mmCIF file of C-alpha atoms in Angstrom:
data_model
loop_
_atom_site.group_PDB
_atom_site.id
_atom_site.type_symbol
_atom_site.label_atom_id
_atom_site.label_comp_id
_atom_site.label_asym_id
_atom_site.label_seq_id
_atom_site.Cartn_x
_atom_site.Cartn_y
_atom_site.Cartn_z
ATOM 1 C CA UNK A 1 155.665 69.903 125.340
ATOM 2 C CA UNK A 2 156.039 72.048 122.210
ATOM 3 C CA UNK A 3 153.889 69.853 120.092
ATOM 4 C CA UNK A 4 151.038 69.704 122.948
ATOM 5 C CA UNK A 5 151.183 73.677 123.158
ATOM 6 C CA UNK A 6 150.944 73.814 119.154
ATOM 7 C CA UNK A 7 147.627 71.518 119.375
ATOM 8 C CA UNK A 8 146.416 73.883 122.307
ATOM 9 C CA UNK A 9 147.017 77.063 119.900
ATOM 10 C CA UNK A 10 145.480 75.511 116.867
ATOM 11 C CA UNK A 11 142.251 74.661 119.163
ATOM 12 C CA UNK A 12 142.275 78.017 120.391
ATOM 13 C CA UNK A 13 142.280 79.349 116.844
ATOM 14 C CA UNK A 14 139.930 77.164 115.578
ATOM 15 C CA UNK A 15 137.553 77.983 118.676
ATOM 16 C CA UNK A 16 137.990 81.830 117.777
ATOM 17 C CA UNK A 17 137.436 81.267 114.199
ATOM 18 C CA UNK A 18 133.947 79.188 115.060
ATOM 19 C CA UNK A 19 133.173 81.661 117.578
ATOM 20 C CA UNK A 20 133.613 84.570 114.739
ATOM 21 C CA UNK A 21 131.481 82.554 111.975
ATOM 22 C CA UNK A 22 128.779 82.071 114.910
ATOM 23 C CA UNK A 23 128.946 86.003 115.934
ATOM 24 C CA UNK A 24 128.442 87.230 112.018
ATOM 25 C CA UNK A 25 126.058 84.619 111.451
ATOM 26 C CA UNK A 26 124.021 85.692 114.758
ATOM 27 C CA UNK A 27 124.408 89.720 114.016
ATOM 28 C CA UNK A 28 121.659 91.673 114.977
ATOM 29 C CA UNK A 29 120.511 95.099 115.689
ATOM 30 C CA UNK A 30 120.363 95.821 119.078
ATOM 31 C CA UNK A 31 119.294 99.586 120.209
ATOM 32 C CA UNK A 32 121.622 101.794 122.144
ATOM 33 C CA UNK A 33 120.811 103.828 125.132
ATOM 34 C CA UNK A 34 120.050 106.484 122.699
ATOM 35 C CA UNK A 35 117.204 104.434 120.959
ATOM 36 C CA UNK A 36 116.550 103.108 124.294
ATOM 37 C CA UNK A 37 115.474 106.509 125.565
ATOM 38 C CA UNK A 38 114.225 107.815 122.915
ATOM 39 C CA UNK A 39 111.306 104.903 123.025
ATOM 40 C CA UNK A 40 111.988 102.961 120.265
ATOM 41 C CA UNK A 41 111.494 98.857 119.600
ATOM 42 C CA UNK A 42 113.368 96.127 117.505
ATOM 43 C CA UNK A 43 112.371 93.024 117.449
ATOM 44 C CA UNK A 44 113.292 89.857 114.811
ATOM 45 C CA UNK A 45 110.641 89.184 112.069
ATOM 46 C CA UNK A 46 112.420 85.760 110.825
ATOM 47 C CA UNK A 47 115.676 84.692 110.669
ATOM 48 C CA UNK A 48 117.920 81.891 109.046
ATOM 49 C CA UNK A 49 117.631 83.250 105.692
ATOM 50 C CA UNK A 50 120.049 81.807 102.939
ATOM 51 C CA UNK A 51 123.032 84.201 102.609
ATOM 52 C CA UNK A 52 126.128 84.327 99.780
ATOM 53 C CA UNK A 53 129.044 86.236 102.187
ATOM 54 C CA UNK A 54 127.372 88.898 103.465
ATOM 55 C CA UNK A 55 124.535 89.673 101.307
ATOM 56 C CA UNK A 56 121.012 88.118 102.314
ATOM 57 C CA UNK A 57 117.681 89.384 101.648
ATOM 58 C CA UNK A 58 117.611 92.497 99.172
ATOM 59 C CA UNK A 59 114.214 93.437 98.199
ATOM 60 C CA UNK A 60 111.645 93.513 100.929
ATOM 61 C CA UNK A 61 107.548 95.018 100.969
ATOM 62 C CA UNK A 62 104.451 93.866 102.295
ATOM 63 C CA UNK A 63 101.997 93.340 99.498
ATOM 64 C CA UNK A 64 98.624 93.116 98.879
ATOM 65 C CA UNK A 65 97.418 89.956 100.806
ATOM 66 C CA UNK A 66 99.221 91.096 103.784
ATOM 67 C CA UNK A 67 102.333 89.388 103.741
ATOM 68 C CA UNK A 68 106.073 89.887 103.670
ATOM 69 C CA UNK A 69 107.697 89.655 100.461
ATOM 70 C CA UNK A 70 111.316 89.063 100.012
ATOM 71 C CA UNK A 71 114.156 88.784 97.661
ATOM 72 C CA UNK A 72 116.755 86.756 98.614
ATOM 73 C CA UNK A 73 120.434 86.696 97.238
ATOM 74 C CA UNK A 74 121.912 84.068 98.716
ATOM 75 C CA UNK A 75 119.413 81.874 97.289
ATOM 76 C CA UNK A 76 118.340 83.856 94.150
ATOM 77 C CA UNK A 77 114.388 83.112 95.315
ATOM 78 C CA UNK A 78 110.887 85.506 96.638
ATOM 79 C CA UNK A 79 110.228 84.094 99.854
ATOM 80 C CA UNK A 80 106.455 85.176 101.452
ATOM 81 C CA UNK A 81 106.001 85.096 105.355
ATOM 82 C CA UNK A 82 103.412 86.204 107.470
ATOM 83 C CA UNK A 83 103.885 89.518 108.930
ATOM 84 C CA UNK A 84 104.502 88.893 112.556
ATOM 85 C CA UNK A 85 107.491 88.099 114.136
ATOM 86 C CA UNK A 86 109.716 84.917 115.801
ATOM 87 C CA UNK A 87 109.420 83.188 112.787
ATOM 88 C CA UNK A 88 112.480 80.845 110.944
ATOM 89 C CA UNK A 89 113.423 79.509 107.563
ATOM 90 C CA UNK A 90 112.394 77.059 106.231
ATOM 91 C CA UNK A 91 109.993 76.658 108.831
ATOM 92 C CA UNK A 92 107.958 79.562 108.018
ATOM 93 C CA UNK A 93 108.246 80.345 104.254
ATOM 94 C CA UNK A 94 104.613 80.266 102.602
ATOM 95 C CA UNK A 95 105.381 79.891 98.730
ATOM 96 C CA UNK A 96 109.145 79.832 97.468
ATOM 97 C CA UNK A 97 109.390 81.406 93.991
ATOM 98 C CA UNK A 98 112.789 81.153 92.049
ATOM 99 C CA UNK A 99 113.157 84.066 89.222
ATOM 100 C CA UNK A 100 115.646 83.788 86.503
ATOM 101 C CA UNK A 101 117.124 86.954 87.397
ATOM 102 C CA UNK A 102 118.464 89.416 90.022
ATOM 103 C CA UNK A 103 115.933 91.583 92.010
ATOM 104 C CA UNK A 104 117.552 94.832 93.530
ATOM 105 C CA UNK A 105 114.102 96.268 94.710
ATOM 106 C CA UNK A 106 110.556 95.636 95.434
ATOM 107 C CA UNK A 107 108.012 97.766 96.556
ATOM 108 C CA UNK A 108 103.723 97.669 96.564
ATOM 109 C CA UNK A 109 101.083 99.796 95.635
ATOM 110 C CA UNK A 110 97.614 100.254 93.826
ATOM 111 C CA UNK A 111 97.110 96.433 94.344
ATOM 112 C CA UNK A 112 100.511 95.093 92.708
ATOM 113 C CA UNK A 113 103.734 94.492 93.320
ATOM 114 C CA UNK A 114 106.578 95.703 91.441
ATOM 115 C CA UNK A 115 110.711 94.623 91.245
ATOM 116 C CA UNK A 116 113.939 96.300 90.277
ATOM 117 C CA UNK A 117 115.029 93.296 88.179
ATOM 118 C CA UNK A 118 118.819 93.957 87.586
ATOM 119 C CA UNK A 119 119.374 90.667 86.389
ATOM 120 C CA UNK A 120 117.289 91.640 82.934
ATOM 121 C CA UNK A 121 117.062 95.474 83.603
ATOM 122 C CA UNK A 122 113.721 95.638 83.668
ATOM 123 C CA UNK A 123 111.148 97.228 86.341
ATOM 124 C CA UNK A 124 108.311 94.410 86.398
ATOM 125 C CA UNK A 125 105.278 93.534 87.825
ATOM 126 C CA UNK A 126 104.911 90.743 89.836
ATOM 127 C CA UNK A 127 102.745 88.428 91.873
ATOM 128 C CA UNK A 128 102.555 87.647 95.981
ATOM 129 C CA UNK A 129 105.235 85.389 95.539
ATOM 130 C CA UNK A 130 107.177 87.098 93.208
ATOM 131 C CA UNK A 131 106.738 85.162 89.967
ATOM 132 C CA UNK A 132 106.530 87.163 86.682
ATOM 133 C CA UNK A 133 103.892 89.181 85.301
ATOM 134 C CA UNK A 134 104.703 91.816 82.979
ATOM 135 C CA UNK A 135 107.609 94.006 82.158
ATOM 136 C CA UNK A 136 106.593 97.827 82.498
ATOM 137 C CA UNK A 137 110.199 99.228 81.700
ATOM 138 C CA UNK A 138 113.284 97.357 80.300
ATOM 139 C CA UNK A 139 116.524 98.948 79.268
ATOM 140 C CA UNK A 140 117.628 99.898 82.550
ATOM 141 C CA UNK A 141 121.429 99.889 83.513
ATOM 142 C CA UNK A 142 121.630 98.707 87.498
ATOM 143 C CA UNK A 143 117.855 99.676 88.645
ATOM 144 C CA UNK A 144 118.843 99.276 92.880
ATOM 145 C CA UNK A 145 115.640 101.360 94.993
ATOM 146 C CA UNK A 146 112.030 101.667 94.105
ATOM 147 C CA UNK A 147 109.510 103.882 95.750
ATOM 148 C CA UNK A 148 105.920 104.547 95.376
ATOM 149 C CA UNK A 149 104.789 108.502 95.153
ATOM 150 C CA UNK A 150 102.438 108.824 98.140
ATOM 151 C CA UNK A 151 100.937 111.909 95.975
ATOM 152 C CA UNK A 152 99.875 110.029 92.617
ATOM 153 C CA UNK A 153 100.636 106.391 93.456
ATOM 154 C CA UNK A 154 103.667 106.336 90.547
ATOM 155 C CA UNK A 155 106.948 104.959 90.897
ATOM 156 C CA UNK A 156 110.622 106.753 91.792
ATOM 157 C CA UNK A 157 113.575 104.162 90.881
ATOM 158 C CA UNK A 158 116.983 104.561 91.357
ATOM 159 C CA UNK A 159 118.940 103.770 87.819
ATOM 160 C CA UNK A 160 122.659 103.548 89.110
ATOM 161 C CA UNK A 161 124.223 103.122 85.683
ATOM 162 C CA UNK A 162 123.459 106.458 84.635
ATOM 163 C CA UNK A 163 123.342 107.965 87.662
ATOM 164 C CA UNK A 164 120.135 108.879 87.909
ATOM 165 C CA UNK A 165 116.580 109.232 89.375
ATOM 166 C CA UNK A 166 113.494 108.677 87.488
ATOM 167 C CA UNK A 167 109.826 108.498 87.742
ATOM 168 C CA UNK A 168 107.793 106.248 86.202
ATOM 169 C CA UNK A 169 104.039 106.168 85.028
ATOM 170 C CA UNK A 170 102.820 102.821 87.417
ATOM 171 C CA UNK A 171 100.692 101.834 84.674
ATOM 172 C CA UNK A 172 102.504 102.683 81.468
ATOM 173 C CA UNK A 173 105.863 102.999 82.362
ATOM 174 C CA UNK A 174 106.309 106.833 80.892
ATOM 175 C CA UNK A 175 109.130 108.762 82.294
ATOM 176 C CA UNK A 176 107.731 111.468 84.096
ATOM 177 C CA UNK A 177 110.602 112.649 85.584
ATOM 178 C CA UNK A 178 114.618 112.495 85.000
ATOM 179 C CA UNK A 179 117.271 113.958 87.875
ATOM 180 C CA UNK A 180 120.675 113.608 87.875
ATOM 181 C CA UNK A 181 121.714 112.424 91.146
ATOM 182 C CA UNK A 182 124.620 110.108 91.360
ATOM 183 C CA UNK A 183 124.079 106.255 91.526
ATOM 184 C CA UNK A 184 121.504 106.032 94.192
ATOM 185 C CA UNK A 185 120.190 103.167 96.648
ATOM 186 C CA UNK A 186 117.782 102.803 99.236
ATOM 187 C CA UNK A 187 115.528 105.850 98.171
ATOM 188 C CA UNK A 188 112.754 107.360 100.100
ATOM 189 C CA UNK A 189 110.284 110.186 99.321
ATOM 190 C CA UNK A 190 109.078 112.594 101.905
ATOM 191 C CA UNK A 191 104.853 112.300 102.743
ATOM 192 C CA UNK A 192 103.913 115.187 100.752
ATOM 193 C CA UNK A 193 105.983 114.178 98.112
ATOM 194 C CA UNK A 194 107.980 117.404 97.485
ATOM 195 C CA UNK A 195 111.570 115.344 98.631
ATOM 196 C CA UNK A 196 112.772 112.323 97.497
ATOM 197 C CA UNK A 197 115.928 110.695 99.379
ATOM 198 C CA UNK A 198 118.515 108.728 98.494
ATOM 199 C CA UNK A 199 121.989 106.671 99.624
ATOM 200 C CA UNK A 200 124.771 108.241 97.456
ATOM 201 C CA UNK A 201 128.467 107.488 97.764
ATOM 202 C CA UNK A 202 128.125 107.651 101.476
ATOM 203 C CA UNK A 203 125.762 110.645 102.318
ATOM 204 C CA UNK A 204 122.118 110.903 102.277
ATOM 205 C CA UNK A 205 120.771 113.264 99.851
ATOM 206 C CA UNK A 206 117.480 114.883 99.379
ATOM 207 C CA UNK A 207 115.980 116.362 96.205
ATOM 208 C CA UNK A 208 113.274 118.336 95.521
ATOM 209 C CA UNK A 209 110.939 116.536 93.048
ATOM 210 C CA UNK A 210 109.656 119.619 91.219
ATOM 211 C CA UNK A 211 113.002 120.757 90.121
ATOM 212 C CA UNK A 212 115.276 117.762 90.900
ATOM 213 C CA UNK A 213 118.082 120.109 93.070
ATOM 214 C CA UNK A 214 119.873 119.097 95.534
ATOM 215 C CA UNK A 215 118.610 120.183 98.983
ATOM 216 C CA UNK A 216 119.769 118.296 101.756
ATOM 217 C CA UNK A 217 123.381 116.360 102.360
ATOM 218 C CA UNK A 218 124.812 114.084 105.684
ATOM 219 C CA UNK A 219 126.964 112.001 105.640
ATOM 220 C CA UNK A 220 126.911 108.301 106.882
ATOM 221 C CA UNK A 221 129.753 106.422 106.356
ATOM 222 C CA UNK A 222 128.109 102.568 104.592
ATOM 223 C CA UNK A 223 124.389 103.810 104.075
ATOM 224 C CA UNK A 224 122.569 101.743 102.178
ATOM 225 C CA UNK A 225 118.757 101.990 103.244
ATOM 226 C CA UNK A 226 116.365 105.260 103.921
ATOM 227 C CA UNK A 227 113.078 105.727 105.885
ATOM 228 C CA UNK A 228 111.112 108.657 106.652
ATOM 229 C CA UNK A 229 109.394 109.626 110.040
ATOM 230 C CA UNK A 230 106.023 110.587 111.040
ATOM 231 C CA UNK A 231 104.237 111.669 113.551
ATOM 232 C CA UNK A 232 105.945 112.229 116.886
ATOM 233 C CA UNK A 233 109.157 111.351 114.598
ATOM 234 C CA UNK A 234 108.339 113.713 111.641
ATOM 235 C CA UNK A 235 111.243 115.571 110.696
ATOM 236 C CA UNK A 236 113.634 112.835 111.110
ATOM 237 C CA UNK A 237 115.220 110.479 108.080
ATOM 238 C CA UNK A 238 116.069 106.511 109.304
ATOM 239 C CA UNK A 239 118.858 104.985 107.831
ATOM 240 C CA UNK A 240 120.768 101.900 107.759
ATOM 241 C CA UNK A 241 123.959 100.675 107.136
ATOM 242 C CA UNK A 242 126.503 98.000 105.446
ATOM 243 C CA UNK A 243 128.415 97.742 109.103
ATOM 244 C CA UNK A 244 125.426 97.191 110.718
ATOM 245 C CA UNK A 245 124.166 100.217 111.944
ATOM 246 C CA UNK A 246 121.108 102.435 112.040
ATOM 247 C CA UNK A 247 120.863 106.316 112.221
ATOM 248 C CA UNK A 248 117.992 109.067 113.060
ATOM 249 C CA UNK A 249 118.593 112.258 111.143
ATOM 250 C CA UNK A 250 117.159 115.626 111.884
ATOM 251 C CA UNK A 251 115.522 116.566 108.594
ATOM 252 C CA UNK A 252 116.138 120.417 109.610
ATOM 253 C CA UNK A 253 119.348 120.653 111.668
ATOM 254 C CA UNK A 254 121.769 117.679 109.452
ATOM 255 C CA UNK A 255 122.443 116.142 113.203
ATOM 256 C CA UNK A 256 122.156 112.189 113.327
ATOM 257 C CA UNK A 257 122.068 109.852 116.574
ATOM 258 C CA UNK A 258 123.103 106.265 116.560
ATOM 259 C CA UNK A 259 119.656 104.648 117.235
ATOM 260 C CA UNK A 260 120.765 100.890 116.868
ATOM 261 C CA UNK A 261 124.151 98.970 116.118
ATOM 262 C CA UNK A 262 125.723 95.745 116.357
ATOM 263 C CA UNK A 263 124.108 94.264 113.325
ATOM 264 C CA UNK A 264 125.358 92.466 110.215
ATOM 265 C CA UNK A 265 124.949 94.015 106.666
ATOM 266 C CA UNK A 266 121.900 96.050 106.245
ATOM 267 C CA UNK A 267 121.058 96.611 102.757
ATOM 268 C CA UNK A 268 117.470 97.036 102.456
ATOM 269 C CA UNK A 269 114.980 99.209 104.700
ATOM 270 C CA UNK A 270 110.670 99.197 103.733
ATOM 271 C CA UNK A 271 107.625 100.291 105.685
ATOM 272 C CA UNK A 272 105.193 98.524 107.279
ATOM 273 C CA UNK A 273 101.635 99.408 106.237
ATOM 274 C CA UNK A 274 101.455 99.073 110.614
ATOM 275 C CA UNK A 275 103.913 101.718 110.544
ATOM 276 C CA UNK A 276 107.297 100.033 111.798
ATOM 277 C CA UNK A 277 110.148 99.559 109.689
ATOM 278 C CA UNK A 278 111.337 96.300 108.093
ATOM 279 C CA UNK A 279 115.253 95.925 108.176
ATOM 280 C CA UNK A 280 117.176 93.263 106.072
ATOM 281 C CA UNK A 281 120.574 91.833 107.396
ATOM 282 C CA UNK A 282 122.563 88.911 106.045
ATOM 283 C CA UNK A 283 120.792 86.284 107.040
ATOM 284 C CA UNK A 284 117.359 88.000 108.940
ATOM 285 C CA UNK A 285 114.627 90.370 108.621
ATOM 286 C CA UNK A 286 113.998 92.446 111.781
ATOM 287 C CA UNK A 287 111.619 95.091 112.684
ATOM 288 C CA UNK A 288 111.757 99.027 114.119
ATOM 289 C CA UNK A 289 108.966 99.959 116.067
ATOM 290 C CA UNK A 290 108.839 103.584 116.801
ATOM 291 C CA UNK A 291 107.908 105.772 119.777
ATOM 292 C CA UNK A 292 104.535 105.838 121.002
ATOM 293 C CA UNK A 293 102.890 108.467 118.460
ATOM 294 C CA UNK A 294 105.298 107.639 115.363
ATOM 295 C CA UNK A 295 105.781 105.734 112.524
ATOM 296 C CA UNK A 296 107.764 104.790 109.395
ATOM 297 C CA UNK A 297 106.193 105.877 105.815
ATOM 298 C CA UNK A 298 104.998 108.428 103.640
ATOM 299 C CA UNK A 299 101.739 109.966 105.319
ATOM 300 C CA UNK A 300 100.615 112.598 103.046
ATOM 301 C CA UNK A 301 99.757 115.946 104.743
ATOM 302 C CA UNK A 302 95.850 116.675 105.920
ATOM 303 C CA UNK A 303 95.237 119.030 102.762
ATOM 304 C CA UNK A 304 97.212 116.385 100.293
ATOM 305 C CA UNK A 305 95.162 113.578 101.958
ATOM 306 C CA UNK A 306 92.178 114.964 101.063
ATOM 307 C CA UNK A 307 93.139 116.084 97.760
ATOM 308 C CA UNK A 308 93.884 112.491 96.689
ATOM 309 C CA UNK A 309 91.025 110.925 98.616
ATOM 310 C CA UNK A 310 88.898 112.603 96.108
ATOM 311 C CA UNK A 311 91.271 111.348 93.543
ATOM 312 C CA UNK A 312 90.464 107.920 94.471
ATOM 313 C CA UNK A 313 94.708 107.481 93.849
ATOM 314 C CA UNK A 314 96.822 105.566 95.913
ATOM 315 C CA UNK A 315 99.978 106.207 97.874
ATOM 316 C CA UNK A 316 102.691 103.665 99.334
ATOM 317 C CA UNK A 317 106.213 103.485 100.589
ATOM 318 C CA UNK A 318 109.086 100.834 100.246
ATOM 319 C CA UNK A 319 112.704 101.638 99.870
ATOM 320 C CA UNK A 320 116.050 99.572 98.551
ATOM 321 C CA UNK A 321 119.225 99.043 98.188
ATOM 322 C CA UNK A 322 121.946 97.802 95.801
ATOM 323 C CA UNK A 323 124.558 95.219 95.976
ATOM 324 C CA UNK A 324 128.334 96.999 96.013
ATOM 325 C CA UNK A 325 130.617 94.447 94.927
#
């Protein structure tokens, strides 16, 4: 009798423990009556992705031929997909490319792509499907989130190892700009470029970009990745989390409302040129649509939109995050 009981309990446990794996594995944002109301969408992009634990795909943009471009960790390889969604790996991968390094970041603008290689320390150009082009800066110490200027069409990266926030010249690699900020991940920049956000040790924090100060502070416990509203949702800052959750936060009044939860590790949040947001978890890439009259990205204001239209400069948005071991 005892020994038929222990079998029992060691199926049981065995059936909990498959049902767990199957859960994590499965994880996936899911809106709550908040982001129900409110009028938002989420919807799965791809999923299946190659995961090591609980980290998946990093580094995610849409680049110049239309297509989604992702970094995987778990499998150390760019993966391209179309950008629609219900689609599965393998199944639905376009061109595989495996780098020799560790990409933290990737984000597109002016007609390339670029990575946050932390593998070599390098910020890099590279091609649709990720293989190497050039090196534009190297001696960087844990380069997590990248961001395109929407003003000037330069790049914001987010050096952890010293703690700070730099921009770069997109086509020289200057430093235009050094702040101070704290390790950083998952940075943002506000539409007419006067902000730019970032996940530090648990809060999101603003700066200003002229002067680099510190200007705006929440705290969310695991953030990881950062969006910025617009239109109907202008004023509000998106951001994801390591436990699988995703926050709206008033720009102006510091108050944030759980939007979605239920998911597995979000580490990675970038914008849609079709204005929703693209979400990494550990082994999927799923997608935020927002309310009718909104978006996700960095829509410089009417006078700033002109003012770079006769520029002939270009602006983009696509954010990151870092792996915390």
């Amino acid at each position: 009798m005892k020994s038929a009981l222990n079998v029992a309990l060691k199926i049981s446990m065995f059936a909990a423990l498959a049902a767990t794996m199957v859960t994590a594995s499965q994880a996936q944002l899911a809106l709550t009556i908040a982001g129900t109301t409110a009028g938002f969408g989420i919807s799965t992009v791809v999923t299946g992705l190659p995961s090591s634990g609980p980290y998946g795909p990093f580094g995610v943009t849409v680049n110049p031929a239309g297509k989604i471009l992702t970094f995987d960790y778990g499998a150390q390889s760019f993966y391209q997909f179309n950008d629609v969604d219900g689609q599965s790996f393998p199944v639905d991968v376009l061109t595989t490319h495996i780098p020799q390094h560790d990409v933290r970041g990737v984000t597109t603008g002016g007609g390339k792509n670029f990575s946050a290689n932390n593998g070599n320390g390098r910020l890099e150009v590279v091609n649709n499907d990720g293989s190497f082009v050039s090196t534009l800066v190297s001696g960087l110490n844990n380069p997590l989130g990248i961001v395109m200027d929407p003003t000037d069409g330069n790049i914001w990266l987010a050096n952890c190892g010293t703690g700070q926030i730099l921009k770069y010249d997109s086509t020289s690699g200057a430093v235009m700009k050094t702040f101070n900020t704290g390790c950083a991940d998952g940075i943002s920049i506000s539409g007419d470029g006067s902000t730019v956000y970032g996940a530090i040790g648990g809060f999101v924090k603003g700066f200003n970009t002229s002067t680099g100060f510190n200007v705006f502070n929440v705290a969310i416990s695991a953030v990881d990745g950062t969006a910025v509203g617009t239109g109907t949702i202008a004023g509000f800052i998106f951001a994801n989390t390591n436990d699988g959750k995703l926050y709206q936060i008033d720009l102006n009044t510091s108050a944030s409302t759980l939007i979605a939860s239920g998911g597995s590790r979000g580490d990675f949040v970038a914008v849609d040129p079709n204005g929703t947001l693209l979400l990494t978890q550990t082994d999927r890439i799923q997608r935020l649509t927002a309310p009718q009259g909104g978006g996700f990205g960095q829509t410089p204001e009417p006078g700033t939109l002109a003012m770079i239209a006769g520029m002939g400069t270009f602006g983009g948005l696509f954010i990151r995050r870092r792996l915390k071991k």
